[in-house]
Coordinates of C-alpha atoms in Angstrom, one line a residue:
M1139 CA -1.9 -36.9 6.3
L1140 CA -3.8 -34.6 3.9
S1141 CA -6.6 -32.4 5.2
A1142 CA -10.1 -33.1 3.9
G1143 CA -10.0 -29.9 1.8
A1144 CA -6.7 -30.9 0.2
Q1145 CA -8.1 -34.3 -0.7
D1146 CA -11.5 -33.3 -2.1
G1147 CA -10.5 -30.1 -3.9
S1148 CA -12.0 -27.5 -1.6
W1149 CA -10.2 -24.3 -0.2
A1150 CA -12.0 -23.3 3.0
Y1151 CA -9.3 -21.3 4.6
Y1152 CA -7.0 -18.5 3.5
G1153 CA -4.1 -21.0 3.5
Q1154 CA -6.2 -23.9 2.2
D1155 CA -6.2 -25.6 5.6
A1156 CA -6.0 -24.1 9.1
G1157 CA -2.3 -24.7 9.2
G1158 CA -1.6 -22.7 6.0
R1159 CA 0.0 -25.4 3.8
R1160 CA -1.5 -24.2 0.6
Y1161 CA -1.4 -27.6 -1.0
S1162 CA -4.1 -29.2 -3.2
A1163 CA -4.3 -32.9 -4.2
L1164 CA -6.0 -31.8 -7.4
K1165 CA -4.1 -32.8 -10.6
Q1166 CA -6.5 -32.4 -13.4
I1167 CA -4.3 -29.4 -14.3
N1168 CA -0.8 -30.8 -14.3
D1169 CA 2.6 -30.4 -15.8
H1170 CA 1.5 -32.1 -19.1
N1171 CA -1.5 -29.9 -19.9
V1172 CA -0.9 -26.6 -18.1
A1173 CA 0.0 -24.9 -21.3
G1174 CA -3.7 -25.2 -22.3
L1175 CA -4.9 -23.2 -19.2
K1176 CA -7.4 -20.5 -20.3
V1177 CA -9.6 -17.9 -18.6
A1178 CA -12.8 -19.6 -17.5
W1179 CA -14.4 -16.5 -16.0
T1180 CA -13.6 -13.0 -14.8
Y1181 CA -15.3 -11.0 -12.1
R1182 CA -14.9 -7.2 -11.6
T1183 CA -15.3 -6.0 -8.0
G1184 CA -15.8 -2.3 -8.9
E1185 CA -13.3 -1.5 -6.2
L1186 CA -11.5 1.4 -7.9
A1187 CA -14.8 3.4 -7.9
T1188 CA -14.8 3.4 -4.1
Y1189 CA -11.5 5.3 -4.0
E1190 CA -12.8 8.3 -5.9
G1191 CA -12.3 11.6 -3.9
T1192 CA -9.7 9.9 -1.6
H1193 CA -6.0 9.2 -1.7
A1194 CA -6.6 5.5 -1.2
L1195 CA -5.2 4.3 -4.5
A1196 CA -1.7 5.2 -3.5
K1197 CA -1.9 2.7 -0.6
A1198 CA -4.4 0.2 -1.8
A1199 CA -3.3 -3.4 -2.5
F1200 CA -5.6 -6.2 -3.6
E1201 CA -4.1 -9.1 -1.6
S1202 CA -7.1 -11.2 -1.0
T1203 CA -7.2 -15.0 -1.4
P1204 CA -10.8 -16.3 -1.9
I1205 CA -12.2 -19.2 0.1
L1206 CA -14.6 -21.8 -1.3
I1207 CA -17.6 -22.8 0.8
G1208 CA -20.0 -25.2 -1.1
R1209 CA -20.4 -23.6 -4.5
T1210 CA -19.6 -20.0 -3.4
L1211 CA -16.3 -18.1 -3.4
Y1212 CA -16.0 -15.4 -0.6
L1213 CA -13.4 -12.7 -0.9
S1214 CA -12.6 -9.2 0.4
T1215 CA -11.4 -6.0 -1.3
P1216 CA -8.8 -3.6 0.0
S1217 CA -11.6 -1.4 1.5
D1218 CA -13.1 -4.4 3.3
R1219 CA -16.1 -5.0 1.0
V1220 CA -17.0 -8.7 1.2
I1221 CA -18.2 -10.3 -2.0
A1222 CA -19.8 -13.7 -2.7
V1223 CA -19.6 -15.1 -6.2
D1224 CA -20.7 -18.3 -7.9
A1225 CA -17.6 -20.5 -8.1
A1226 CA -18.6 -22.0 -11.4
T1227 CA -19.5 -18.9 -13.3
G1228 CA -18.1 -15.9 -11.4
Q1229 CA -21.6 -14.4 -11.1
Q1230 CA -22.1 -12.1 -8.1
R1231 CA -24.3 -13.4 -5.3
W1232 CA -24.1 -10.6 -2.9
V1233 CA -21.8 -7.7 -1.7
Y1234 CA -21.5 -6.3 1.8
D1235 CA -19.9 -2.8 2.3
P1236 CA -18.8 -1.9 5.9
K1237 CA -18.4 1.7 4.8
V1238 CA -14.8 2.1 5.9
N1239 CA -13.8 5.8 5.8
L1240 CA -11.0 5.9 3.3
H1241 CA -10.3 9.6 4.1
D1242 CA -8.7 8.4 7.4
D1243 CA -5.0 8.0 7.4
H1244 CA -4.7 4.2 7.2
S1245 CA -1.2 2.8 7.3
E1246 CA -2.2 0.1 4.9
I1247 CA -5.3 -0.3 2.7
T1248 CA -5.7 -4.0 2.2
S1249 CA -7.5 -7.1 3.3
R1250 CA -6.1 -10.6 2.7
G1251 CA -9.4 -12.4 3.1
V1252 CA -12.2 -13.7 5.2
A1253 CA -12.9 -16.7 7.5
Y1254 CA -15.8 -19.0 7.7
W1255 CA -17.7 -20.7 10.6
P1256 CA -20.0 -23.5 9.4
A1257 CA -22.5 -23.5 12.3
K1258 CA -23.3 -26.7 14.1
G1259 CA -25.8 -28.7 12.0
G1260 CA -25.8 -26.0 9.4
G1261 CA -24.5 -26.0 5.9
P1262 CA -21.6 -28.6 5.6
L1263 CA -18.2 -27.1 5.1
F1264 CA -17.6 -28.9 1.9
G1265 CA -21.2 -29.5 0.8
N1266 CA -23.8 -27.5 -1.1
G1267 CA -24.2 -24.7 1.5
S1268 CA -27.8 -25.7 2.4
V1269 CA -29.0 -24.9 5.9
T1270 CA -30.4 -27.9 7.8
N1271 CA -31.3 -26.4 11.2
G1272 CA -32.1 -22.8 10.4
E1273 CA -28.7 -21.6 11.5
P1274 CA -26.6 -20.4 8.5
G1275 CA -22.8 -20.3 8.5
R1276 CA -21.0 -17.0 9.1
I1277 CA -18.4 -15.1 7.2
F1278 CA -16.0 -13.0 9.4
I1279 CA -13.9 -10.1 8.4
G1280 CA -11.7 -7.7 10.4
T1281 CA -11.7 -4.1 9.0
L1282 CA -9.2 -1.3 8.6
D1283 CA -11.2 0.8 11.2
G1284 CA -11.0 -1.9 13.9
R1285 CA -14.2 -3.9 13.6
L1286 CA -14.8 -7.6 13.6
I1287 CA -17.9 -8.2 11.5
A1288 CA -20.0 -11.4 11.3
L1289 CA -22.1 -11.9 8.1
D1290 CA -24.8 -14.4 7.2
A1291 CA -23.0 -16.6 4.6
T1292 CA -26.2 -17.0 2.6
T1293 CA -27.4 -13.4 2.4
G1294 CA -24.4 -11.2 3.3
K1295 CA -26.4 -9.4 5.9
P1296 CA -24.8 -8.7 9.3
A1297 CA -25.6 -11.3 12.0
A1298 CA -27.7 -9.2 14.4
D1299 CA -26.9 -11.3 17.5
F1300 CA -23.1 -10.9 17.1
G1301 CA -21.8 -7.9 19.1
K1302 CA -23.8 -4.8 18.3
D1303 CA -25.7 -5.2 15.0
G1304 CA -23.2 -7.7 13.7
A1305 CA -19.9 -6.1 14.8
V1306 CA -17.5 -6.0 17.7
D1307 CA -15.5 -2.8 18.2
L1308 CA -11.9 -4.0 18.5
R1309 CA -10.6 -0.5 19.4
A1310 CA -12.7 -0.1 22.5
G1311 CA -10.5 -0.1 25.6
V1312 CA -7.4 -0.9 23.5
G1313 CA -6.7 2.1 21.2
D1314 CA -7.8 3.9 18.1
D1315 CA -4.9 2.6 16.0
I1316 CA -6.0 -1.0 15.9
A1317 CA -6.7 -2.2 12.4
E1318 CA -7.2 -5.6 10.7
T1319 CA -5.6 -6.6 7.4
S1320 CA -5.5 -10.4 7.7
P1321 CA -8.4 -12.8 8.0
P1322 CA -9.4 -13.9 11.5
V1323 CA -9.1 -17.6 12.4
V1324 CA -12.0 -19.7 13.4
T1325 CA -11.7 -22.8 15.7
G1326 CA -14.6 -24.4 17.4
D1327 CA -16.9 -21.7 18.6
L1328 CA -14.2 -19.0 18.7
V1329 CA -13.2 -16.4 16.2
I1330 CA -9.7 -15.1 17.0
V1331 CA -7.9 -11.9 15.8
G1332 CA -4.6 -10.3 16.1
S1333 CA -4.1 -6.7 14.9
S1334 CA -2.2 -4.4 12.5
L1335 CA -0.5 -1.3 13.7
G1336 CA 1.6 1.4 11.9
D1337 CA 4.2 1.1 14.7
N1338 CA 6.9 3.6 13.7
Y1339 CA 5.0 6.7 14.6
R1340 CA 5.3 6.5 18.4
F1341 CA 6.7 4.5 21.3
D1342 CA 3.4 3.8 23.1
Y1343 CA 1.2 2.3 20.4
P1344 CA -1.5 -0.1 21.6
Q1345 CA -0.1 -3.4 22.7
G1346 CA -0.6 -6.3 20.3
V1347 CA -3.3 -8.2 22.3
V1348 CA -4.6 -11.4 20.7
R1349 CA -8.3 -11.9 21.4
A1350 CA -10.9 -14.7 21.0
Y1351 CA -14.6 -14.0 20.7
N1352 CA -17.7 -16.3 20.8
V1353 CA -18.7 -16.8 17.2
R1354 CA -22.4 -16.4 18.0
T1355 CA -22.5 -13.6 20.5
G1356 CA -19.3 -11.7 19.9
K1357 CA -18.5 -11.9 23.7
L1358 CA -14.9 -11.8 24.6
V1359 CA -13.7 -15.2 25.8
W1360 CA -10.0 -14.6 26.4
S1361 CA -7.1 -12.3 25.5
W1362 CA -3.3 -12.6 25.5
N1363 CA -0.8 -9.8 25.6
P1364 CA 2.6 -10.4 24.0
I1365 CA 4.1 -7.7 26.2
P1366 CA 4.2 -9.2 29.8
T1367 CA 2.6 -7.0 32.4
D1368 CA 2.7 -9.5 35.3
P1369 CA 6.0 -9.5 37.3
A1370 CA 5.4 -13.2 38.0
D1371 CA 5.8 -13.9 34.2
S1372 CA 9.3 -15.3 33.5
A1373 CA 9.5 -13.0 30.5
Y1374 CA 8.7 -9.8 32.5
A1375 CA 12.4 -9.2 33.3
S1376 CA 13.4 -9.3 29.6
W1377 CA 11.8 -5.8 29.3
Q1378 CA 14.1 -3.4 31.1
G1379 CA 13.7 0.3 31.8
P1380 CA 11.1 2.5 33.5
K1381 CA 8.9 2.7 30.4
A1382 CA 9.6 -0.8 29.0
H1383 CA 6.3 -2.3 29.8
Q1384 CA 4.5 0.6 28.2
S1385 CA 5.9 -0.4 24.8
G1386 CA 3.4 -1.0 22.1
A1387 CA 2.9 -3.4 19.3
A1388 CA 4.6 -6.9 19.3
N1389 CA 1.3 -7.5 17.5
A1390 CA 0.3 -10.4 15.2
W1391 CA -0.7 -8.7 11.9
S1392 CA -0.2 -11.9 9.8
I1393 CA -2.4 -15.0 9.7
L1394 CA -2.7 -17.2 12.8
S1395 CA -2.6 -21.0 12.5
V1396 CA -4.6 -23.6 14.4
D1397 CA -4.1 -27.2 15.2
A1398 CA -7.6 -28.1 16.4
A1399 CA -6.7 -31.7 17.4
R1400 CA -4.1 -30.4 19.8
D1401 CA -6.1 -27.3 20.8
L1402 CA -3.1 -25.1 19.8
L1403 CA -3.1 -21.7 18.3
F1404 CA 0.2 -20.4 16.7
V1405 CA 0.8 -16.7 16.9
P1406 CA 3.5 -14.9 14.8
T1407 CA 4.4 -11.7 16.7
T1408 CA 6.2 -8.6 15.5
S1409 CA 8.7 -6.0 16.7
P1410 CA 7.7 -3.8 19.6
S1411 CA 7.2 -0.2 18.7
P1412 CA 9.0 1.6 17.4
D1413 CA 10.7 -0.8 15.1
Y1414 CA 14.2 0.6 15.0
Y1415 CA 14.9 2.0 18.5
G1416 CA 14.8 -0.1 21.6
G1417 CA 16.4 2.2 24.2
E1418 CA 13.2 2.4 26.1
R1419 CA 12.8 -1.4 26.1
K1420 CA 16.2 -2.8 26.8
G1421 CA 16.5 -6.6 27.1
S1422 CA 15.6 -9.4 24.8
N1423 CA 11.9 -8.5 24.8
L1424 CA 10.5 -12.0 25.1
Y1425 CA 7.2 -12.9 23.3
A1426 CA 7.9 -10.1 20.7
N1427 CA 9.4 -11.4 17.4
S1428 CA 8.3 -14.9 18.4
I1429 CA 6.2 -17.8 17.4
V1430 CA 3.9 -18.4 20.4
A1431 CA 1.8 -21.5 21.0
L1432 CA -1.4 -20.7 23.0
R1433 CA -4.1 -23.1 24.2
A1434 CA -6.7 -22.2 21.6
S1435 CA -9.6 -22.7 23.9
T1436 CA -8.2 -20.6 26.8
G1437 CA -5.4 -18.3 25.5
K1438 CA -2.9 -19.9 28.0
R1439 CA 0.7 -19.7 26.7
I1440 CA 2.2 -23.2 26.2
W1441 CA 5.6 -22.3 24.7
S1442 CA 7.3 -19.6 22.7
F1443 CA 10.4 -19.4 20.4
Q1444 CA 12.0 -16.1 19.7
V1445 CA 13.5 -15.6 16.3
V1446 CA 15.0 -12.1 16.9
H1447 CA 16.1 -10.8 20.3
H1448 CA 15.5 -7.1 20.9
D1449 CA 14.4 -6.3 17.4
L1450 CA 15.9 -3.1 15.8
W1451 CA 15.2 -4.0 12.2
D1452 CA 11.4 -4.4 11.7
F1453 CA 12.0 -8.2 11.5
D1454 CA 8.3 -9.0 12.1
I1455 CA 7.2 -12.6 11.6
A1456 CA 5.1 -11.7 8.6
A1457 CA 4.4 -15.2 7.2
Q1458 CA 1.7 -17.5 8.4
P1459 CA 3.2 -20.3 10.6
M1460 CA 2.9 -23.4 8.5
L1461 CA 1.8 -26.7 10.2
V1462 CA 3.3 -29.7 8.6
D1463 CA 3.9 -33.4 9.4
I1464 CA 7.5 -34.2 8.5
D1465 CA 8.6 -37.8 7.8
R1466 CA 11.7 -38.6 9.8
G1467 CA 12.8 -42.3 9.6
G1468 CA 9.3 -43.4 8.7
K1469 CA 7.8 -41.5 11.6
K1470 CA 5.6 -38.4 11.2
I1471 CA 6.5 -35.5 13.4
G1472 CA 4.1 -32.6 13.9
A1473 CA 6.0 -29.4 13.2
V1474 CA 5.5 -25.7 12.8
V1475 CA 7.6 -24.0 10.1
V1476 CA 8.4 -20.3 10.8
G1477 CA 9.6 -18.3 7.8
T1478 CA 11.2 -14.9 8.5
K1479 CA 12.1 -11.6 6.8
M1480 CA 15.8 -12.5 7.6
G1481 CA 15.5 -15.5 5.3
H1482 CA 15.9 -17.7 8.3
I1483 CA 13.5 -20.8 8.5
F1484 CA 12.9 -22.4 11.9
V1485 CA 11.4 -25.9 12.0
L1486 CA 10.0 -26.5 15.4
D1487 CA 8.3 -29.4 17.2
R1488 CA 4.6 -28.4 17.3
E1489 CA 4.1 -29.6 20.9
T1490 CA 7.3 -28.4 22.6
G1491 CA 8.7 -25.6 20.5
Q1492 CA 12.1 -27.4 20.3
S1493 CA 13.9 -26.9 17.0
L1494 CA 14.1 -30.0 14.8
F1495 CA 17.3 -28.7 13.1
P1496 CA 20.4 -27.1 14.8
V1497 CA 20.1 -23.4 15.8
E1498 CA 23.2 -21.4 16.9
E1499 CA 23.4 -18.2 18.9
R1500 CA 26.0 -16.1 17.1
P1501 CA 27.6 -12.8 18.0
V1502 CA 26.3 -9.7 16.1
P1503 CA 27.5 -6.1 16.0
A1504 CA 26.9 -3.6 18.8
S1505 CA 24.9 -0.4 18.4
T1506 CA 26.6 3.0 18.2
V1507 CA 23.4 4.9 18.9
K1508 CA 23.5 6.6 22.3
G1509 CA 20.9 5.0 24.7
E1510 CA 20.6 1.8 22.6
E1511 CA 21.8 -1.7 23.7
A1512 CA 21.6 -4.2 20.9
W1513 CA 21.4 -7.8 22.0
P1514 CA 24.9 -9.3 21.7
T1515 CA 23.7 -12.5 19.9
Q1516 CA 21.0 -13.7 17.5
P1517 CA 19.7 -17.2 16.6
F1518 CA 20.8 -18.6 13.3
P1519 CA 19.4 -21.8 11.9
V1520 CA 22.1 -24.1 10.6
L1521 CA 19.5 -26.0 8.5
P1522 CA 17.7 -25.0 6.4
A1523 CA 20.5 -22.6 5.5
P1524 CA 19.4 -18.9 5.5
L1525 CA 17.9 -17.8 2.2
G1526 CA 18.6 -14.6 0.3
I1527 CA 20.9 -11.7 1.2
Q1528 CA 22.9 -12.2 4.4
G1529 CA 25.0 -9.1 4.3
L1530 CA 26.3 -6.7 1.7
S1531 CA 29.6 -5.2 0.5
V1532 CA 30.7 -2.9 -2.2
A1533 CA 31.3 -5.9 -4.4
D1534 CA 27.5 -6.3 -4.5
A1535 CA 27.0 -2.9 -6.1
W1536 CA 25.2 -3.0 -9.5
G1537 CA 23.7 -0.8 -12.1
P1538 CA 22.5 -1.2 -15.7
T1539 CA 25.3 1.2 -16.8
E1540 CA 28.8 1.8 -15.5
E1541 CA 27.7 5.2 -14.3
D1542 CA 24.8 3.6 -12.3
A1543 CA 27.2 1.0 -10.9
A1544 CA 29.7 3.7 -9.8
E1545 CA 26.9 5.6 -8.0
A1546 CA 25.8 2.4 -6.3
R1547 CA 29.4 1.7 -5.1
R1548 CA 29.7 5.2 -3.7
R1549 CA 26.4 4.9 -1.9
I1550 CA 27.2 1.5 -0.3
T1551 CA 30.6 2.6 0.8
S1552 CA 29.1 5.5 2.7
Y1553 CA 27.0 3.3 5.0
R1554 CA 27.7 0.9 7.9
S1555 CA 27.4 -2.8 6.8
Q1556 CA 28.3 -5.6 9.1
G1557 CA 26.0 -8.4 8.2
P1558 CA 22.3 -9.2 8.6
F1559 CA 22.0 -7.7 12.1
T1560 CA 23.8 -4.4 11.6
P1561 CA 22.1 -2.0 14.0
P1562 CA 20.7 1.3 12.8
S1563 CA 23.2 4.2 13.0
P1564 CA 23.4 8.0 12.6
E1565 CA 25.4 7.7 9.4
G1566 CA 23.1 5.0 8.0
S1567 CA 23.2 1.2 8.2
I1568 CA 22.5 -1.3 5.5
M1569 CA 19.9 -3.9 6.4
A1570 CA 20.6 -6.9 4.3
P1571 CA 18.1 -8.4 4.3
G1572 CA 15.8 -5.4 4.8
N1573 CA 12.3 -5.1 6.2
V1574 CA 10.8 -6.4 3.0
G1575 CA 13.4 -9.0 2.4
G1576 CA 13.4 -12.7 2.9
I1577 CA 10.0 -14.3 3.5
N1578 CA 7.4 -11.6 3.9
W1579 CA 3.6 -12.0 4.3
S1580 CA 3.6 -13.9 1.0
G1581 CA 4.5 -16.9 3.1
M1582 CA 5.3 -20.5 2.2
C1583 CA 3.6 -23.6 0.8
Y1584 CA 4.2 -27.3 1.4
D1585 CA 4.2 -30.5 -0.7
P1586 CA 3.3 -33.2 1.8
V1587 CA 4.0 -36.0 -0.6
N1588 CA 7.7 -35.1 -0.9
D1589 CA 8.2 -33.0 2.3
W1590 CA 9.2 -30.0 0.2
L1591 CA 8.8 -26.4 1.4
I1592 CA 8.4 -23.9 -1.4
T1593 CA 8.6 -20.1 -0.9
N1594 CA 9.2 -16.9 -2.8
I1595 CA 11.7 -14.4 -1.3
N1596 CA 12.8 -10.8 -1.7
L1597 CA 16.5 -9.8 -1.8
I1598 CA 16.1 -6.1 -1.2
P1599 CA 18.5 -4.3 1.3
A1600 CA 17.2 -1.3 3.2
V1601 CA 19.1 1.7 4.6
I1602 CA 18.2 3.0 8.1
R1603 CA 19.4 6.2 9.7
M1604 CA 18.8 7.3 13.2
L1605 CA 18.8 11.1 13.5
P1606 CA 18.6 13.0 16.8
R1607 CA 15.2 14.7 16.9
D1608 CA 16.6 18.2 17.1
S1609 CA 18.8 17.9 14.0
V1610 CA 16.4 16.3 11.5
D1611 CA 15.7 19.5 9.6
I1612 CA 19.4 20.4 9.3
V1613 CA 20.3 17.0 7.9
E1614 CA 17.4 17.0 5.5
R1615 CA 18.4 20.3 4.1
A1616 CA 22.0 19.1 3.6
D1617 CA 21.1 15.7 2.0
A1618 CA 18.4 15.3 -0.5
S1619 CA 18.4 11.5 -0.1
V1620 CA 17.4 11.9 3.5
M1621 CA 14.6 14.2 2.5
R1622 CA 13.2 11.6 0.1
A1623 CA 13.4 8.8 2.6
E1624 CA 10.4 7.5 4.6
T1625 CA 10.2 9.0 8.0
G1626 CA 9.3 7.3 11.2
R1627 CA 8.7 9.9 13.9
Q1628 CA 9.2 7.5 16.8
L1629 CA 7.6 9.9 19.3
G1630 CA 8.6 9.2 22.9
T1631 CA 12.2 8.5 21.9
P1632 CA 15.2 10.8 21.2
Y1633 CA 15.4 9.8 17.5
V1634 CA 13.6 10.1 14.2
M1635 CA 14.1 7.1 11.8
K1636 CA 14.7 7.5 8.1
R1637 CA 14.2 4.5 5.9
D1638 CA 15.3 4.1 2.3
Y1639 CA 16.3 1.3 0.0
L1640 CA 19.3 0.6 -2.3
I1641 CA 17.4 1.8 -5.3
K1642 CA 17.2 4.9 -7.4
V1643 CA 14.1 6.2 -9.2
D1644 CA 14.4 8.1 -12.4
M1645 CA 12.8 8.3 -15.9
R1646 CA 13.5 4.5 -16.3
G1647 CA 11.5 3.7 -13.2
I1648 CA 13.0 1.8 -10.3
V1649 CA 16.7 1.1 -10.9
M1650 CA 18.3 -1.4 -8.5
Q1651 CA 21.7 -0.7 -6.9
V1652 CA 22.5 -4.2 -5.8
K1653 CA 23.2 -7.1 -8.1
P1654 CA 20.4 -9.5 -9.1
P1655 CA 18.4 -11.6 -8.5
W1656 CA 16.0 -9.4 -6.6
G1657 CA 13.3 -12.0 -6.1
T1658 CA 13.4 -15.8 -6.4
L1659 CA 11.3 -18.9 -5.9
V1660 CA 13.0 -21.6 -3.8
A1661 CA 12.3 -25.3 -2.9
I1662 CA 13.7 -26.9 0.2
D1663 CA 13.7 -30.6 1.2
L1664 CA 12.5 -30.7 4.9
H1665 CA 14.0 -34.2 5.4
D1666 CA 17.5 -32.7 5.5
G1667 CA 17.0 -29.0 5.1
S1668 CA 18.8 -29.0 1.7
K1669 CA 17.9 -26.6 -1.1
K1670 CA 16.6 -28.4 -4.2
W1671 CA 16.5 -25.5 -6.6
E1672 CA 16.2 -21.7 -6.8
V1673 CA 15.0 -19.7 -9.8
P1674 CA 14.3 -16.0 -10.6
L1675 CA 10.7 -14.9 -10.1
G1676 CA 9.5 -12.6 -12.8
H1677 CA 11.1 -9.4 -13.9
M1678 CA 10.9 -5.7 -12.9
M1679 CA 13.0 -4.1 -15.6
D1680 CA 12.0 -4.0 -19.3
P1681 CA 13.2 -7.2 -21.1
A1682 CA 13.1 -5.3 -24.4
R1683 CA 15.7 -2.8 -23.1
Y1684 CA 17.6 -5.3 -20.8
P1685 CA 17.7 -8.7 -22.5
D1686 CA 18.7 -10.5 -19.3
A1687 CA 15.9 -8.9 -17.2
D1688 CA 14.0 -12.2 -17.0
K1689 CA 17.0 -13.7 -15.1
W1690 CA 17.0 -10.9 -12.5
G1691 CA 13.8 -11.6 -10.7
S1692 CA 11.5 -9.0 -9.1
I1693 CA 10.4 -7.6 -5.8
N1694 CA 7.3 -9.8 -5.1
F1695 CA 4.3 -9.7 -2.8
G1696 CA 1.8 -12.6 -2.9
G1697 CA 2.4 -16.2 -2.2
A1698 CA 2.6 -19.5 -4.0
I1699 CA 0.5 -22.7 -3.9
V1700 CA 1.5 -26.2 -4.9
T1701 CA -0.6 -29.0 -6.3
A1702 CA -0.4 -32.8 -6.9
G1703 CA -0.2 -32.0 -10.6
D1704 CA 3.5 -31.2 -9.9
L1705 CA 2.8 -27.5 -10.3
I1706 CA 3.5 -24.3 -8.4
F1707 CA 1.2 -21.3 -9.1
V1708 CA 2.4 -17.8 -8.2
A1709 CA 2.0 -14.3 -9.5
A1710 CA 3.5 -11.7 -7.0
S1711 CA 6.1 -10.1 -9.3
M1712 CA 6.0 -6.5 -10.5
D1713 CA 5.6 -7.5 -14.2
G1714 CA 2.0 -8.5 -13.6
H1715 CA 2.3 -12.1 -14.9
F1716 CA 0.8 -15.2 -13.4
R1717 CA 3.0 -18.3 -13.8
A1718 CA 3.0 -22.0 -13.3
F1719 CA 6.4 -23.7 -12.4
D1720 CA 7.4 -27.3 -12.5
R1721 CA 7.6 -28.4 -8.8
R1722 CA 10.5 -30.7 -9.4
T1723 CA 12.8 -28.3 -11.3
G1724 CA 11.5 -24.7 -11.0
K1725 CA 11.1 -24.4 -14.8
V1726 CA 8.3 -22.1 -16.0
L1727 CA 5.6 -24.1 -17.8
W1728 CA 2.9 -21.5 -18.2
D1729 CA 2.8 -17.7 -18.2
Y1730 CA -0.2 -15.4 -18.5
A1731 CA -0.1 -11.5 -18.5
L1732 CA -2.8 -10.4 -16.1
P1733 CA -4.8 -7.2 -16.7
A1734 CA -3.6 -5.9 -13.4
A1735 CA -0.7 -7.1 -11.2
G1736 CA -1.3 -10.1 -9.0
Q1737 CA -0.1 -9.2 -5.5
A1738 CA -2.1 -11.9 -3.9
T1739 CA -1.9 -15.6 -3.3
P1740 CA -3.9 -17.8 -5.7
M1741 CA -6.1 -20.7 -4.8
T1742 CA -7.5 -23.8 -6.6
Y1743 CA -10.6 -26.0 -6.3
S1744 CA -12.7 -28.5 -8.1
L1745 CA -16.4 -28.1 -9.0
D1746 CA -18.6 -30.3 -11.2
G1747 CA -15.5 -32.3 -12.2
K1748 CA -13.5 -29.2 -13.4
Q1749 CA -10.4 -27.8 -11.6
Y1750 CA -10.1 -24.0 -11.4
V1751 CA -7.2 -21.8 -10.4
V1752 CA -8.2 -18.3 -9.2
I1753 CA -6.1 -15.2 -8.6
A1754 CA -7.0 -11.6 -7.4
A1755 CA -5.4 -9.2 -9.8
G1756 CA -5.7 -5.6 -8.5
G1757 CA -2.1 -4.4 -8.1
H1758 CA -0.3 -2.6 -5.3
G1759 CA -0.3 1.1 -4.7
K1760 CA 3.0 1.3 -2.8
L1761 CA 4.8 -0.9 -5.4
R1762 CA 3.2 1.2 -8.2
T1763 CA 2.2 -1.9 -10.1
R1764 CA -0.8 -1.8 -12.5
Q1765 CA -4.0 -1.6 -10.5
G1766 CA -7.4 -2.9 -11.2
D1767 CA -10.3 -4.9 -9.7
Y1768 CA -10.2 -8.4 -11.3
V1769 CA -10.8 -11.8 -10.0
I1770 CA -9.9 -14.3 -12.6
A1771 CA -10.5 -18.1 -12.8
F1772 CA -8.5 -20.4 -15.1
A1773 CA -9.3 -23.9 -16.3
I1774 CA -8.5 -26.4 -19.0
K1775 CA -11.1 -25.9 -21.8

């Protein structure tokens, strides 16, 4: 059954509907006429000017997906400015700036969007935005500095009766490290938030409490902690050690999903802190790295399903859980689809958490790090078959020249590599997939007419070294590659983490050291879990210099959407192009070079009989893609 928004051409949630399916029944733009898609309007946010005098540009990523309410698009910028524009013309209606201090050391500088509450009797969700009872709808945003802000949807002014002067301090009583990078979720009269944490710095980060607030007053209604603190909780014993229950994180930094009819909230949790050492938290660490179903109205846990036991790989559930109705023998089954960085896809019964496809617990390698106890098995879905890289050998070494390939072979040979759950080690372990591999925050989309899941994935191995804290300086002086690697201090543990990737950076830019493809777009039939097709997504090496580069794919961030016009729209790749693919075959039907890279998920809507497709094009500082401040709408002219 299609949601109201999918049927009438609206887009009122980050993921189109509250279950994140990112499907639209619109088909004015379709596989027959998409070649005629042209720019309808362009809006400039002015965001880059806000970074002047700071180092924000190096971390900033424009990852926002606008939502459509009435005739207005609402979006957020990396610095949490909220902007309302006319959806037909791109003309600015208002801007709200929460004045986030960009001089602070934010782990990420991004905001993926905002959420809307329609107000009872107020402006209808899919209507013209008029207010019928004097109570306007509200726009909610969570900020990098840990505030939950409510804005009048009509004026952009803070709602004075929400919290203090329109804001709730999410850090109060929890910790100064709490940030928000994903939109809140609104259900009934509750606005619900998880949190984002830079969780490799120390052991005792704030715990990833999920909280629900009253949409009018900002009063806390309930909270749920993914790290059990009550010995009566059956999961309490899965955290072992004198400091285990002091572990931090296991937070939900991605988008939460809601099944309002069932009063269920689906929470995708992450690794406990720190990501790569669990000696202080032995055991399986239940509720971390899990999809958890909570009663949305009360926060009571209904069920949970753990996708990684005792995470040592930063295998957060980064994608929004996707709520779909799968046709099995003529009967619709409510399911929640969980996409993971491992490339594993779990399809679970929405009410019970039971898997609808076989899942096997398989043995995985033991840790060689003193004090660590890797969990002896991990869950592997039999169907759908795991996507992307599932381990690496020297045969996978690659380079554009024989000299590059030889260097890649030497490097791979020097590391431990025993499959997708190879634990970190002192000599360095290959994580294949890595922490940005598989299905990241880009997430998935779903075609309900054909029961197809579509997702873009990364195929990028990482290398993790665990160095005793007292020997880090000695190792760095002896090995330049260790010096360049990202450092996780992991304070409160005996080890410092060093993270690198199987790439080299020289005058040519990023040169991959594993064979392509490095990013693909995939379609899976959820009737039987079979793969329908898989194609490269974009390119990251210069096609003029490397003629086959367009077959190699690209590291990608930003998701895809699917429409009844048999089209898949996705940008995401490092080449800065926006593309439309044929849903049935994966063939590229339309390609547009954006003025800045599109590391965001697009959206589509219909207004005055015309269908628009919109993408935020602002680039990604950490990926070093072309940056800007564009919001671009396309239509058939």
